[in-house]
Amino acid sequence: MRLEDLNWMDVESYLKQDDRIILVTGACEQHGYLSLLTDIRIPWAIATAVGEREGVLVAPPLNFGCSASFAAYPGTISLSTETFNRVVVELVSDLYRQGFRRILILNGHGGNHGMRPALVELVNRLPDLRLAVHNWWDSPSAQAFCREVGLPGAHANWLENFPFTRVAETPSEAKPLVTHSSFDPPERVRQALGDGSAGGPYQADDAIMDRLFNVAVEEALAILRAL
């Protein structure tokens, strides 16, 4: 269930039965040939599927994250870590104020990892808050799936190339894997990555992507149920 499809009376009734909600975080940043909102579209799709199966509310996504490394790519809109952390903490705090006690943050962007210390501090202040932060692509199940199919997952490669993240044709060949330092300035990052992909196959068969999506949904569902 999506919060946007309800009114306040529906939410008040929901809270009498359940205190769980999913909050999606990600980024608006370059993803090569894929959508600039790839890091939102994937966790949003996973959260929607989990919410429908479990009858749990899904809050509107936070569409912006910490993407300073990709500032040299047009279309990337980034928040500072300080601002992002403050927004996430305030969102969780406000959900708590309303009566939500079990909150799953389904994250789609690695640059948002700095929110964890801020959320630990929040949990220390609100001891009855049960919180989980789940990076769908970096999870044990997703990594095991990559090993199973023999495809290396990387930024803007096949791992994120779902039907709902495609906005243009992607190359059929693979690209050599590219590494860069997180301390490189944006211009150097763009020089290293070129089209924005970190390398590996740009795409995989849709049957593989369907299997990956199902793996991601099952893992997120298990984490939610464990809260």
Tab-separated table of N, CA, C and O in Angstrom, residues 126-182:
chain	number	residue	atom	x	y	z
A	126	LEU	N	15.379	6.908	20.925
A	126	LEU	CA	14.028	6.355	20.848
A	126	LEU	C	14.128	4.829	20.972
A	126	LEU	O	14.046	4.113	19.972
A	127	PRO	N	14.316	4.312	22.164
A	127	PRO	CA	14.650	2.897	22.348
A	127	PRO	C	13.591	1.919	21.871
A	127	PRO	O	13.889	0.754	21.634
A	128	ASP	N	12.332	2.351	21.725
A	128	ASP	CA	11.311	1.417	21.241
A	128	ASP	C	11.152	1.481	19.719
A	128	ASP	O	10.281	0.824	19.155
A	129	LEU	N	12.004	2.259	19.059
A	129	LEU	CA	12.027	2.302	17.604
A	129	LEU	C	12.829	1.122	17.079
A	129	LEU	O	13.963	0.891	17.492
A	130	ARG	N	12.237	0.357	16.178
A	130	ARG	CA	12.926	-0.758	15.539
A	130	ARG	C	13.149	-0.384	14.081
A	130	ARG	O	12.196	-0.135	13.330
A	131	LEU	N	14.424	-0.332	13.711
A	131	LEU	CA	14.809	0.245	12.426
A	131	LEU	C	15.769	-0.688	11.701
A	131	LEU	O	16.630	-1.319	12.312
A	132	ALA	N	15.623	-0.767	10.377
A	132	ALA	CA	16.568	-1.513	9.545
A	132	ALA	C	16.859	-0.699	8.301
A	132	ALA	O	15.952	-0.085	7.723
A	133	VAL	N	18.129	-0.677	7.907
A	133	VAL	CA	18.544	-0.047	6.651
A	133	VAL	C	19.043	-1.160	5.740
A	133	VAL	O	19.975	-1.889	6.090
A	134	HIS	N	18.416	-1.278	4.583
A	134	HIS	CA	18.731	-2.379	3.675
A	134	HIS	C	19.186	-1.844	2.322
A	134	HIS	O	18.426	-1.156	1.635
A	135	ASN	N	20.443	-2.146	1.954
A	135	ASN	CA	20.965	-1.820	0.626
A	135	ASN	C	20.712	-3.030	-0.280
A	135	ASN	O	21.427	-4.023	-0.202
A	136	TRP	N	19.734	-2.954	-1.128
A	136	TRP	CA	19.258	-4.139	-1.850
A	136	TRP	C	20.353	-4.796	-2.689
A	136	TRP	O	20.437	-6.023	-2.755
A	137	TRP	N	21.215	-4.001	-3.356
A	137	TRP	CA	22.206	-4.528	-4.296
A	137	TRP	C	23.419	-5.132	-3.580
A	137	TRP	O	24.142	-5.950	-4.144
A	138	ASP	N	23.632	-4.729	-2.338
A	138	ASP	CA	24.827	-5.131	-1.598
A	138	ASP	C	24.504	-6.192	-0.562
A	138	ASP	O	25.322	-6.478	0.307
A	139	SER	N	23.335	-6.786	-0.679
A	139	SER	CA	22.881	-7.756	0.306
A	139	SER	C	23.468	-9.136	0.030
A	139	SER	O	23.929	-9.413	-1.085
A	140	PRO	N	23.475	-10.015	1.016
A	140	PRO	CA	23.994	-11.366	0.794
A	140	PRO	C	23.296	-12.094	-0.354
A	140	PRO	O	23.946	-12.763	-1.166
A	141	SER	N	21.974	-11.951	-0.440
A	141	SER	CA	21.245	-12.655	-1.497
A	141	SER	C	21.583	-12.128	-2.880
A	141	SER	O	21.764	-12.903	-3.826
A	142	ALA	N	21.651	-10.804	-3.012
A	142	ALA	CA	21.974	-10.211	-4.312
A	142	ALA	C	23.394	-10.567	-4.739
A	142	ALA	O	23.639	-10.891	-5.913
A	143	GLN	N	24.330	-10.519	-3.800
A	143	GLN	CA	25.706	-10.860	-4.136
A	143	GLN	C	25.836	-12.335	-4.497
A	143	GLN	O	26.582	-12.700	-5.415
A	144	ALA	N	25.101	-13.193	-3.799
A	144	ALA	CA	25.115	-14.618	-4.126
A	144	ALA	C	24.536	-14.850	-5.514
A	144	ALA	O	25.017	-15.712	-6.269
A	145	PHE	N	23.524	-14.080	-5.865
A	145	PHE	CA	22.920	-14.227	-7.189
A	145	PHE	C	23.911	-13.830	-8.277
A	145	PHE	O	24.012	-14.491	-9.318
A	146	CYS	N	24.655	-12.743	-8.053
A	146	CYS	CA	25.678	-12.327	-9.022
A	146	CYS	C	26.700	-13.431	-9.244
A	146	CYS	O	27.106	-13.703	-10.389
A	147	ARG	N	27.109	-14.075	-8.168
A	147	ARG	CA	28.067	-15.177	-8.298
A	147	ARG	C	27.446	-16.355	-9.031
A	147	ARG	O	28.100	-17.023	-9.849
A	148	GLU	N	26.180	-16.616	-8.762
A	148	GLU	CA	25.498	-17.745	-9.397
A	148	GLU	C	25.431	-17.590	-10.911
A	148	GLU	O	25.675	-18.540	-11.660
A	149	VAL	N	25.095	-16.368	-11.367
A	149	VAL	CA	24.957	-16.150	-12.814
A	149	VAL	C	26.282	-15.771	-13.461
A	149	VAL	O	26.373	-15.648	-14.688
A	150	GLY	N	27.322	-15.562	-12.638
A	150	GLY	CA	28.643	-15.266	-13.177
A	150	GLY	C	28.774	-13.899	-13.800
A	150	GLY	O	29.557	-13.706	-14.743
A	151	LEU	N	28.039	-12.927	-13.269
A	151	LEU	CA	28.075	-11.563	-13.799
A	151	LEU	C	28.478	-10.602	-12.686
A	151	LEU	O	27.844	-10.590	-11.626
A	152	PRO	N	29.526	-9.786	-12.906
A	152	PRO	CA	29.931	-8.833	-11.873
A	152	PRO	C	28.976	-7.640	-11.823
A	152	PRO	O	28.680	-7.019	-12.849
A	153	GLY	N	28.489	-7.349	-10.637
A	153	GLY	CA	27.612	-6.197	-10.480
A	153	GLY	C	28.416	-4.930	-10.248
A	153	GLY	O	29.390	-4.938	-9.498
A	154	ALA	N	28.014	-3.851	-10.909
A	154	ALA	CA	28.696	-2.569	-10.750
A	154	ALA	C	27.722	-1.450	-11.081
A	154	ALA	O	26.628	-1.685	-11.613
A	155	HIS	N	28.138	-0.231	-10.788
A	155	HIS	CA	27.288	0.935	-11.037
A	155	HIS	C	26.910	1.037	-12.511
A	155	HIS	O	27.751	0.988	-13.395
A	156	ALA	N	25.608	1.143	-12.757
A	156	ALA	CA	25.060	1.386	-14.100
A	156	ALA	C	25.367	0.274	-15.095
A	156	ALA	O	25.399	0.512	-16.300
A	157	ASN	N	25.579	-0.943	-14.590
A	157	ASN	CA	25.722	-2.053	-15.532
A	157	ASN	C	24.477	-2.936	-15.456
A	157	ASN	O	23.417	-2.501	-15.007
A	158	TRP	N	24.571	-4.179	-15.852
A	158	TRP	CA	23.408	-5.070	-15.935
A	158	TRP	C	22.626	-5.147	-14.626
A	158	TRP	O	21.398	-5.312	-14.634
A	159	LEU	N	23.328	-5.033	-13.492
A	159	LEU	CA	22.696	-5.190	-12.184
A	159	LEU	C	21.546	-4.207	-11.970
A	159	LEU	O	20.614	-4.491	-11.208
A	160	GLU	N	21.614	-3.056	-12.632
A	160	GLU	CA	20.582	-2.035	-12.468
A	160	GLU	C	19.742	-1.844	-13.728
A	160	GLU	O	18.890	-0.950	-13.768
A	161	ASN	N	19.970	-2.704	-14.715
A	161	ASN	CA	19.291	-2.553	-16.002
A	161	ASN	C	18.007	-3.383	-16.038
A	161	ASN	O	17.932	-4.428	-16.682
A	162	PHE	N	16.993	-2.899	-15.319
A	162	PHE	CA	15.673	-3.514	-15.327
A	162	PHE	C	14.810	-2.848	-16.399
A	162	PHE	O	15.109	-1.719	-16.829
A	163	PRO	N	13.746	-3.492	-16.834
A	163	PRO	CA	12.864	-2.839	-17.812
A	163	PRO	C	12.386	-1.463	-17.363
A	163	PRO	O	12.230	-0.560	-18.189
A	164	PHE	N	12.182	-1.281	-16.059
A	164	PHE	CA	11.655	-0.015	-15.558
A	164	PHE	C	12.734	1.037	-15.284
A	164	PHE	O	12.416	2.139	-14.847
A	165	THR	N	14.019	0.707	-15.525
A	165	THR	CA	15.075	1.724	-15.403
A	165	THR	C	15.619	2.133	-16.767
A	165	THR	O	16.438	3.043	-16.851
A	166	ARG	N	15.170	1.488	-17.827
A	166	ARG	CA	15.693	1.779	-19.174
A	166	ARG	C	15.009	2.997	-19.776
A	166	ARG	O	13.781	3.087	-19.781
A	167	VAL	N	15.819	3.909	-20.263
A	167	VAL	CA	15.299	5.085	-20.969
A	167	VAL	C	15.953	5.230	-22.339
A	167	VAL	O	15.626	6.152	-23.088
A	168	ALA	N	16.879	4.332	-22.673
A	168	ALA	CA	17.571	4.375	-23.963
A	168	ALA	C	18.142	2.994	-24.249
A	168	ALA	O	18.204	2.137	-23.362
A	169	GLU	N	18.548	2.776	-25.483
A	169	GLU	CA	19.220	1.534	-25.835
A	169	GLU	C	20.573	1.465	-25.124
A	169	GLU	O	21.271	2.478	-25.002
A	170	THR	N	20.916	0.285	-24.622
A	170	THR	CA	22.213	0.102	-23.977
A	170	THR	C	23.104	-0.763	-24.855
A	170	THR	O	22.611	-1.626	-25.593
A	171	PRO	N	24.410	-0.547	-24.816
A	171	PRO	CA	25.321	-1.360	-25.627
A	171	PRO	C	25.187	-2.837	-25.303
A	171	PRO	O	24.928	-3.220	-24.162
A	172	SER	N	25.357	-3.660	-26.294
A	172	SER	CA	25.228	-5.108	-26.102
A	172	SER	C	26.523	-5.735	-25.598
A	172	SER	O	26.504	-6.803	-24.982
A	173	GLU	N	27.641	-5.088	-25.855
A	173	GLU	CA	28.921	-5.650	-25.434
A	173	GLU	C	29.219	-5.253	-23.981
A	173	GLU	O	28.569	-4.385	-23.405
A	174	ALA	N	30.218	-5.915	-23.424
A	174	ALA	CA	30.652	-5.589	-22.060
A	174	ALA	C	31.717	-4.508	-22.106
A	174	ALA	O	32.382	-4.295	-23.123
A	175	LYS	N	31.872	-3.827	-20.977
A	175	LYS	CA	32.866	-2.771	-20.835
A	175	LYS	C	33.856	-3.207	-19.760
A	175	LYS	O	33.459	-3.799	-18.752
A	176	PRO	N	35.148	-2.957	-19.947
A	176	PRO	CA	36.109	-3.297	-18.890
A	176	PRO	C	35.725	-2.608	-17.578
A	176	PRO	O	35.262	-1.466	-17.576
A	177	LEU	N	35.904	-3.321	-16.471
A	177	LEU	CA	35.586	-2.740	-15.174
A	177	LEU	C	36.486	-1.551	-14.887
A	177	LEU	O	37.686	-1.579	-15.174
A	178	VAL	N	35.903	-0.513	-14.331
A	178	VAL	CA	36.611	0.734	-14.060
A	178	VAL	C	36.585	0.988	-12.557
A	178	VAL	O	35.543	0.839	-11.908
A	179	THR	N	37.693	1.368	-12.002
A	179	THR	CA	37.751	1.740	-10.588
A	179	THR	C	38.203	3.187	-10.461
A	179	THR	O	38.953	3.692	-11.303
A	180	HIS	N	37.726	3.825	-9.422
A	180	HIS	CA	38.169	5.196	-9.125
A	180	HIS	C	38.052	5.398	-7.626
A	180	HIS	O	37.303	4.699	-6.937
A	181	SER	N	38.792	6.362	-7.130
A	181	SER	CA	38.773	6.637	-5.699
A	181	SER	C	37.572	7.495	-5.341
A	181	SER	O	37.169	8.380	-6.106
A	182	SER	N	37.005	7.239	-4.172
A	182	SER	CA	35.897	8.067	-3.704
A	182	SER	C	36.349	9.492	-3.399
A	182	SER	O	35.523	10.379	-3.214
